[in-house]
Short mmCIF file of C-alpha atoms and ligand atoms in Angstrom, two decimals:
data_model
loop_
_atom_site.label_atom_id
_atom_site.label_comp_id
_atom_site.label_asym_id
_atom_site.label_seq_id
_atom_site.Cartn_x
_atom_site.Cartn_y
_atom_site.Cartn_z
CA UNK A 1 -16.68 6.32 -30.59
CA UNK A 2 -14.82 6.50 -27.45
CA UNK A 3 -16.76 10.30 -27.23
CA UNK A 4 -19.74 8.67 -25.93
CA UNK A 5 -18.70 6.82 -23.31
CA UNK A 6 -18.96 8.25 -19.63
CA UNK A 7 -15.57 8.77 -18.74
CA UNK A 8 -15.18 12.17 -20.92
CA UNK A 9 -15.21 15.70 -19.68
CA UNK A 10 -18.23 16.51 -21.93
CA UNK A 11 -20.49 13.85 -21.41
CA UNK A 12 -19.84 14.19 -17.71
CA UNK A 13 -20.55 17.75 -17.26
CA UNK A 14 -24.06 16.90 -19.59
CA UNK A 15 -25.04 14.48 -17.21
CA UNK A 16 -24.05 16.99 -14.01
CA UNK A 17 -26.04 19.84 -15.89
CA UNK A 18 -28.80 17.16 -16.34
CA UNK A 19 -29.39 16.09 -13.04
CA UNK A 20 -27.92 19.24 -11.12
CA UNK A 21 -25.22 17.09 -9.61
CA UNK A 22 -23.54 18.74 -6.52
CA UNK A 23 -20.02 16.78 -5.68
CA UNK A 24 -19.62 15.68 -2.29
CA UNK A 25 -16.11 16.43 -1.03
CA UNK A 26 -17.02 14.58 1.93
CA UNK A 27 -17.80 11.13 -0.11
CA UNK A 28 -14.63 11.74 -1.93
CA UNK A 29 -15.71 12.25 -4.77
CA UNK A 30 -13.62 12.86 -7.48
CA UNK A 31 -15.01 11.18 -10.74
CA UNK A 32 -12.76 10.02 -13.83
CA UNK A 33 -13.17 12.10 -17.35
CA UNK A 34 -10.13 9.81 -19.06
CA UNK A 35 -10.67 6.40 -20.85
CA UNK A 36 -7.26 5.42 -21.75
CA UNK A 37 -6.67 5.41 -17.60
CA UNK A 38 -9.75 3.45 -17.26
CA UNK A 39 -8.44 0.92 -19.88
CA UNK A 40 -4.74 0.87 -18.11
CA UNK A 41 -6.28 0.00 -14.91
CA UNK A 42 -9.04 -2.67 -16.68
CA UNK A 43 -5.69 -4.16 -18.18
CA UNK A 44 -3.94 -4.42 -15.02
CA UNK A 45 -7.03 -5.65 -12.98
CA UNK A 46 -6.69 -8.98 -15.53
CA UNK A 47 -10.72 -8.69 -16.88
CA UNK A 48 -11.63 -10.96 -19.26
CA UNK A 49 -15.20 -11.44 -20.47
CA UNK A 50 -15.54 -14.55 -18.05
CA UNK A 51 -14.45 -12.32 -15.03
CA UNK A 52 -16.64 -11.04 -12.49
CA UNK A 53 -16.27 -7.40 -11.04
CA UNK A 54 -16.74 -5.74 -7.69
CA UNK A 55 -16.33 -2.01 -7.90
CA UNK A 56 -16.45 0.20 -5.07
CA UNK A 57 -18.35 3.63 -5.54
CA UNK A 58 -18.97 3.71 -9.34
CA UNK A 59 -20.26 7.61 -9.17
CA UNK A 60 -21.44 8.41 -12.06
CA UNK A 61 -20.89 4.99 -14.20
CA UNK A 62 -17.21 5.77 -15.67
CA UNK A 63 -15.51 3.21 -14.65
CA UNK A 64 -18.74 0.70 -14.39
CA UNK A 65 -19.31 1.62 -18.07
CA UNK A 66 -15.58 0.18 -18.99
CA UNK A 67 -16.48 -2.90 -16.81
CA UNK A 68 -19.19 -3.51 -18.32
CA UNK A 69 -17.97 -3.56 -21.79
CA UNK A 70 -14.86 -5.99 -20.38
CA UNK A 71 -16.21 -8.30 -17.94
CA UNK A 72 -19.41 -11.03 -17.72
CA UNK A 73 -20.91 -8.89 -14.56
CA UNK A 74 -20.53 -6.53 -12.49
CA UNK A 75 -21.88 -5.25 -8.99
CA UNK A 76 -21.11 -2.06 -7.86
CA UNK A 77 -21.52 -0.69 -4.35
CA UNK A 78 -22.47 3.16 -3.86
CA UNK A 79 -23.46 4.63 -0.54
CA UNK A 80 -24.91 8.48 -2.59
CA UNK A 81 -28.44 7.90 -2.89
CA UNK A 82 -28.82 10.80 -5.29
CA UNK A 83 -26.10 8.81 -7.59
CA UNK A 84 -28.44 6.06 -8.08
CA UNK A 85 -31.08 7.56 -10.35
CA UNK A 86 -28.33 8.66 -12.73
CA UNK A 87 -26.31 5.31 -12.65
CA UNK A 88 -30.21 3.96 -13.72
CA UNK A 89 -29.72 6.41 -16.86
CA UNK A 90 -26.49 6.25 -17.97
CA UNK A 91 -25.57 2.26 -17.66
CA UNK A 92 -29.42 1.66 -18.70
CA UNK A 93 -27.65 0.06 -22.30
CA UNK A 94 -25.99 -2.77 -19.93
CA UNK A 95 -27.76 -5.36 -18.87
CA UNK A 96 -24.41 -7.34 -16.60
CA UNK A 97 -24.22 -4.13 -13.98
CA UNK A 98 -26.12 -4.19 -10.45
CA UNK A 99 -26.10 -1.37 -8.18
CA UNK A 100 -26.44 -2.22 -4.50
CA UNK A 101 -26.85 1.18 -2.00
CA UNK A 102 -24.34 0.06 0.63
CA UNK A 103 -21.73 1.81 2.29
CA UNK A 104 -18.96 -0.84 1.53
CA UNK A 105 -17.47 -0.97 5.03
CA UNK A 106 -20.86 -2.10 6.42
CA UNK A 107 -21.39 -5.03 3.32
CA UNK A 108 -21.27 -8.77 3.34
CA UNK A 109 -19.20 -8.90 0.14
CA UNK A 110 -18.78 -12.26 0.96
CA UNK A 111 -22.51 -13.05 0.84
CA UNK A 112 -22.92 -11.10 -2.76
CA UNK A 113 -20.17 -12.97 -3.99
CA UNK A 114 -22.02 -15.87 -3.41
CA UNK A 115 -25.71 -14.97 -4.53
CA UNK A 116 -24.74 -12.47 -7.62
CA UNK A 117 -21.95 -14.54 -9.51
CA UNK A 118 -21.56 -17.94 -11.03
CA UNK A 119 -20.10 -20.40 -8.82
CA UNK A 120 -15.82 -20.45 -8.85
CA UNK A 121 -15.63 -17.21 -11.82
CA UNK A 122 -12.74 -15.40 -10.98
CA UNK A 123 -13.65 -12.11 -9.54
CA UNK A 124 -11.50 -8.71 -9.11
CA UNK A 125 -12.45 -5.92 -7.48
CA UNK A 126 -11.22 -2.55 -9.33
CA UNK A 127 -12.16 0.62 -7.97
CA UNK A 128 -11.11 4.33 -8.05
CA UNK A 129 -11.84 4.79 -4.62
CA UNK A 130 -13.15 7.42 -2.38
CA UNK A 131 -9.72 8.84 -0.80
CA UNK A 132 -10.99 9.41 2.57
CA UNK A 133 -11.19 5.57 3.43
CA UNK A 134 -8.74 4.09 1.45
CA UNK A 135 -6.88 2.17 3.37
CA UNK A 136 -10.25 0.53 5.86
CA UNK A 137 -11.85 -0.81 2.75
CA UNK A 138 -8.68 -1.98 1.17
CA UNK A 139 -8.19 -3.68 5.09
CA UNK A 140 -11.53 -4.87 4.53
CA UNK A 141 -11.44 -6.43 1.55
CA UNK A 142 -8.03 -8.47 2.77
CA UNK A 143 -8.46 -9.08 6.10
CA UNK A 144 -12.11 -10.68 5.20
CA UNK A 145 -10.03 -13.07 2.81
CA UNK A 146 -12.71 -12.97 0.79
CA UNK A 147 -13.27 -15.53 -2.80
CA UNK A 148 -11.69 -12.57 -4.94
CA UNK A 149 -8.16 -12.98 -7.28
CA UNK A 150 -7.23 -9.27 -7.16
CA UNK A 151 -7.88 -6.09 -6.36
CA UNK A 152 -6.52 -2.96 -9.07
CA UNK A 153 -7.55 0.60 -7.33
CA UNK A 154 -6.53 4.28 -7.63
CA UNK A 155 -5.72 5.74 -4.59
CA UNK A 156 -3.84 8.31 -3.25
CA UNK A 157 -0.15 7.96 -4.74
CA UNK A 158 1.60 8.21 -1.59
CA UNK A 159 -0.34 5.22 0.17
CA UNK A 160 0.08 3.19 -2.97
CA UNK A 161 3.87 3.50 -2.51
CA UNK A 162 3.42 2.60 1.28
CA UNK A 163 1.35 -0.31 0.11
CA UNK A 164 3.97 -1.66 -2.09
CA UNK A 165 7.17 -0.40 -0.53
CA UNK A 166 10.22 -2.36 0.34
CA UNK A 167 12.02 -2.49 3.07
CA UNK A 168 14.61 0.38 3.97
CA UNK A 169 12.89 3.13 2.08
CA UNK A 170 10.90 6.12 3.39
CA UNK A 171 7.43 4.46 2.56
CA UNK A 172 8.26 1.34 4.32
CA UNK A 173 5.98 0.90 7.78
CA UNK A 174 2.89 -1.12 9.38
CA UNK A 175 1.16 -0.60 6.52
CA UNK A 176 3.23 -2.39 4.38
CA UNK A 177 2.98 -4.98 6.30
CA UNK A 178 -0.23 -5.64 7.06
CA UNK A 179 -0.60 -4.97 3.28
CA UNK A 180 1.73 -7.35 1.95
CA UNK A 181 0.78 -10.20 4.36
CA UNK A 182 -2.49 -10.82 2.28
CA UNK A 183 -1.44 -9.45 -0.99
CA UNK A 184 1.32 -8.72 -3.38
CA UNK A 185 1.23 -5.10 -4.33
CA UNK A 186 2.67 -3.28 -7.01
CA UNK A 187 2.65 0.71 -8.26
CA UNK A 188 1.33 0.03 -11.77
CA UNK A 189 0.34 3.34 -12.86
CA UNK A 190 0.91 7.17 -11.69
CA UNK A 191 -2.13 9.38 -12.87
CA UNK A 192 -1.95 13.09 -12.92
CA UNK A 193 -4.97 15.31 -11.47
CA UNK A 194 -6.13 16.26 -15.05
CA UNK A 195 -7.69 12.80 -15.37
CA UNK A 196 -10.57 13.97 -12.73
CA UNK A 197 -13.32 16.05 -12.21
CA UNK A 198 -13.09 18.00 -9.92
CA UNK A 199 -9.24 17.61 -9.19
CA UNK A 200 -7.98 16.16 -6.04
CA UNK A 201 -5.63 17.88 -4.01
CA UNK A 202 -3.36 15.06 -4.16
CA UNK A 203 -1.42 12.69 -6.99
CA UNK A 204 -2.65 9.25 -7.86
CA UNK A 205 -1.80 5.91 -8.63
CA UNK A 206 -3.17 2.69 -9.39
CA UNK A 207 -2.14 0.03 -7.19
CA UNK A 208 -2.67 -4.11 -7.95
CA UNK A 209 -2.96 -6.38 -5.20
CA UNK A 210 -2.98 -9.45 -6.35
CA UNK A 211 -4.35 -12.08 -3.56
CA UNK A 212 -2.02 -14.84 -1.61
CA UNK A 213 -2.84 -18.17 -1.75
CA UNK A 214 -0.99 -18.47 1.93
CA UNK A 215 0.75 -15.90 4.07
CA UNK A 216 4.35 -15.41 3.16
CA UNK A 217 5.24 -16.35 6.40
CA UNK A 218 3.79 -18.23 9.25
CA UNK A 219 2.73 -16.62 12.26
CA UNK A 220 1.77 -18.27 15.57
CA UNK A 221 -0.93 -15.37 16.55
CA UNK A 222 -1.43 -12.71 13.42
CA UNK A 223 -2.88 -10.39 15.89
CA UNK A 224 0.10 -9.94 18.25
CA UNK A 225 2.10 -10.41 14.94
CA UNK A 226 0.89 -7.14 13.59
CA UNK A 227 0.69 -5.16 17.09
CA UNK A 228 4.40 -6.02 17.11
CA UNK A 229 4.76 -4.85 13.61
CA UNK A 230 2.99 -1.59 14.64
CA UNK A 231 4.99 -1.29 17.73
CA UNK A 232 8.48 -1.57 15.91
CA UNK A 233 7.27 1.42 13.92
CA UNK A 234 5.83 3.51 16.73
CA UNK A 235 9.00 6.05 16.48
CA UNK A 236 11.04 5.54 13.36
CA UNK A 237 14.21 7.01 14.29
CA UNK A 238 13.99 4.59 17.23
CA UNK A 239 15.89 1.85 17.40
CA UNK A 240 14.07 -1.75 17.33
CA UNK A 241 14.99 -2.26 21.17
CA UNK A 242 13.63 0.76 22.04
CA UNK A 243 10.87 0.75 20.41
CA UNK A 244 10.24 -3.05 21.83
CA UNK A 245 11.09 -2.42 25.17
CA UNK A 246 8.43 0.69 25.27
CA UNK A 247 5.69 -1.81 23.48
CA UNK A 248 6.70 -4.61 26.28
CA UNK A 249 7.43 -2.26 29.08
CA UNK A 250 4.63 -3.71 31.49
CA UNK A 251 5.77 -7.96 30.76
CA UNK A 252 9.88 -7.32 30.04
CA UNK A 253 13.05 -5.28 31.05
CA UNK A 254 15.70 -3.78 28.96
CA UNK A 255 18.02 -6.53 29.77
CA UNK A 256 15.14 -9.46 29.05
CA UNK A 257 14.27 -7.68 25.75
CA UNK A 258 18.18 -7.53 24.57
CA UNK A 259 18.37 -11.25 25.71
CA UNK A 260 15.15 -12.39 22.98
CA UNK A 261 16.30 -10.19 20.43
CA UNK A 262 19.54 -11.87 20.56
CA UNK A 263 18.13 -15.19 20.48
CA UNK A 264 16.50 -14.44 17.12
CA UNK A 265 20.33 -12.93 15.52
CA UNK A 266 18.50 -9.63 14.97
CA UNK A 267 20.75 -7.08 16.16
CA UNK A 268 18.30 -4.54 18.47
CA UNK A 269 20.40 -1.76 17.44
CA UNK A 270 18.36 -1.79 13.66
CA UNK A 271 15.71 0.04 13.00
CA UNK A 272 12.30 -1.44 12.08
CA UNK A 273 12.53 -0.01 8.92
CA UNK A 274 15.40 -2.37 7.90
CA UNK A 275 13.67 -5.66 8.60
CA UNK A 276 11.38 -7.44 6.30
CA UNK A 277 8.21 -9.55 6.91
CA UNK A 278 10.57 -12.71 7.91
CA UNK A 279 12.40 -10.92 10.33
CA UNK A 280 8.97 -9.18 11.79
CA UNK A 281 7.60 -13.13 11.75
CA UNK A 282 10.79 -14.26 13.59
CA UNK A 283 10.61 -11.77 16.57
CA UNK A 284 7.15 -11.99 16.81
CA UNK A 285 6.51 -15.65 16.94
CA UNK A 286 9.86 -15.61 19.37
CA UNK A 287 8.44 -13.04 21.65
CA UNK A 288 5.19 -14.72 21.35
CA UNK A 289 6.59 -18.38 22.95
CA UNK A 290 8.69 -16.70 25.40
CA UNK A 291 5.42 -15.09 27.06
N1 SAM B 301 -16.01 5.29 -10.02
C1 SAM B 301 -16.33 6.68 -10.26
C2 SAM B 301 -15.32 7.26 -11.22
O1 SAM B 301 -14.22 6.70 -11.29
O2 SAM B 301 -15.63 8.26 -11.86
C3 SAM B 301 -16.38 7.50 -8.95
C4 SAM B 301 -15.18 7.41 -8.06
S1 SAM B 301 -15.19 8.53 -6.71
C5 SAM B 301 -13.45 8.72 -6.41
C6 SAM B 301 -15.66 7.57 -5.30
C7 SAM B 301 -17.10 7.08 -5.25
O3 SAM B 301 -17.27 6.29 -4.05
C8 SAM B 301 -18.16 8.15 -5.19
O4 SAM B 301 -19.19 7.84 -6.10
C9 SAM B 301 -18.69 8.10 -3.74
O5 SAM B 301 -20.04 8.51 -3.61
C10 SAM B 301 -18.50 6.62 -3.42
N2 SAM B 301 -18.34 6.29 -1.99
C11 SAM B 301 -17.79 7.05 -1.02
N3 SAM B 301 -17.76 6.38 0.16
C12 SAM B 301 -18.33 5.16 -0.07
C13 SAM B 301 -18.61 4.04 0.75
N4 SAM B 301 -18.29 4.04 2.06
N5 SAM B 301 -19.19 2.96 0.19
C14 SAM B 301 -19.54 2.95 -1.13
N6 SAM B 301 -19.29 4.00 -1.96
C15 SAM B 301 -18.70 5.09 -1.44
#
């Protein structure tokens, strides 16, 4: 059974000999052949037949095909024009997919939230997604807070583990951060090359970001929270003060920046590796008041 569906290296080289399919390296295109790893990541994305489902670039219909089968409806966005006559052919036996030609980073998801599902249906996005811009749709998708429960993706395995890394380990940074603010991310899956067609340069994972109801912390000002964030990261073997007074250079001196830090009990001399999103919170909501 499982032969027919989309997601095998035979029926996906039929339909590229069909339709003369050229991949686009530059889209990032690197299409799925393997339906147990499009099962894992269905599991992990928590679809049910009531859920709704947002993928991002569905290619050739792999994926879509699964979500289809899973879910109540899906709408997938895909910015290849020339992908849209064959997603017309192969997902023509499901009647719960739409197809919008958007580049994703330009969408209102919000708005086709709204207008293509029912009124409060739990919707995930799940996506194997384009490699080149990762982490600005995953940004996107957070930052936007839009209506959606989770988001389960394959991405590039090393910015999965910076997504979900903890504090005081190599992957640990901004990212993280800014990540983990919105979301609570965990590794669920590593996926070796042989799973795609063509093969990436690069190993996968899936990631799961499962959506906050609140912030884990409270920040007076999120922007100048995360610029602080970035700036406590700006030279990793730096040391928090120095990488603080450098950030602040223009509004405090050494001796002013010692004085905060010690009001807050962080000791300067850490790195910003070591602290975790409280800490970050504390320093920058401290640094914020003392303005
Ligand atoms: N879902 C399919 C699969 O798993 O076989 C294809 C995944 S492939 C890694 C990424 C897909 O995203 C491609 O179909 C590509 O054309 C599409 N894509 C690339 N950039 C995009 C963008 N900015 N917006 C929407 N789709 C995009």
């Amino acid at each position: 059974m499982s032969k027919k569906y989309i997601a095998t290296p035979s029926r996906t080289k039929e339909i590229l000999n069909k339709y003369k399919f050229s991949f686009k390296k530059s889209l990032g295109q690197n299409f799925l052949v393997d339906v147990n790893v499009l099962e894992n990541i269905i599991k992990h994305a928590g679809i049910d037949e009531e859920a709704g489902a947002i993928e991002i670039g569905p290619g050739m219909g792999a994926l879509t095909e699964q979500l289809a089968i899973h879910s109540d409806k899906v709408v997938a966005f895909e910015i290849d024009q020339r992908l849209l006559p064959i997603l017309k052919d192969t997902l023509h036996d499901y009647s719960n997919v739409e197809i919008i030609h958007q580049d994703i980073l330009e969408a209102d998801v919000e708005a086709v939230i709204r207008t293509h599902f029912k009124p409060n249906q739990p919707i995930h996005v799940v996506a194997n997604l384009p490699y080149y811009i990762t982490t600005p749709i995953l940004m996107k998708l957070v930052r936007d807070r839009l209506p959606v429960t989770s988001l389960t993706v394959m991405i590039q395995k090393e910015v999965a583990e910076r997504m979900a890394a903890k504090p005081n380990s190599k992957s640990y940074g901004s990212l993280t951060i800014a990540v983990q603010y919105y979301t609570e991310a965990k590794v669920v899956m590593t996926v070796p090359k042989s799973v795609f067609m063509p093969q990436p340069n690069v190993d996968s994972s899936i990631l799961q970001l499962v959506i906050r109801d609140k912030p884990p912390v409270e920040v007076v000002d999120e922007d100048f929270f995360f610029e602080l964030v970035q700036a406590s990261f700006a030279q990793r073997r730096k040391t928090l003060r120095n990488n603080l007074s450098n950030f602040f250079k223009e509004q405090y001196t050494k001796d002013e920046i010692t004085a905060i830090l010690e009001s807050t009990g962080i000791d300067g001399s850490r790195r910003g590796e070591s602290l975790d999103m409280e800490e970050f919170a504390l320093l920058a909501n401290t640094f914020y008041k003392s303005k």
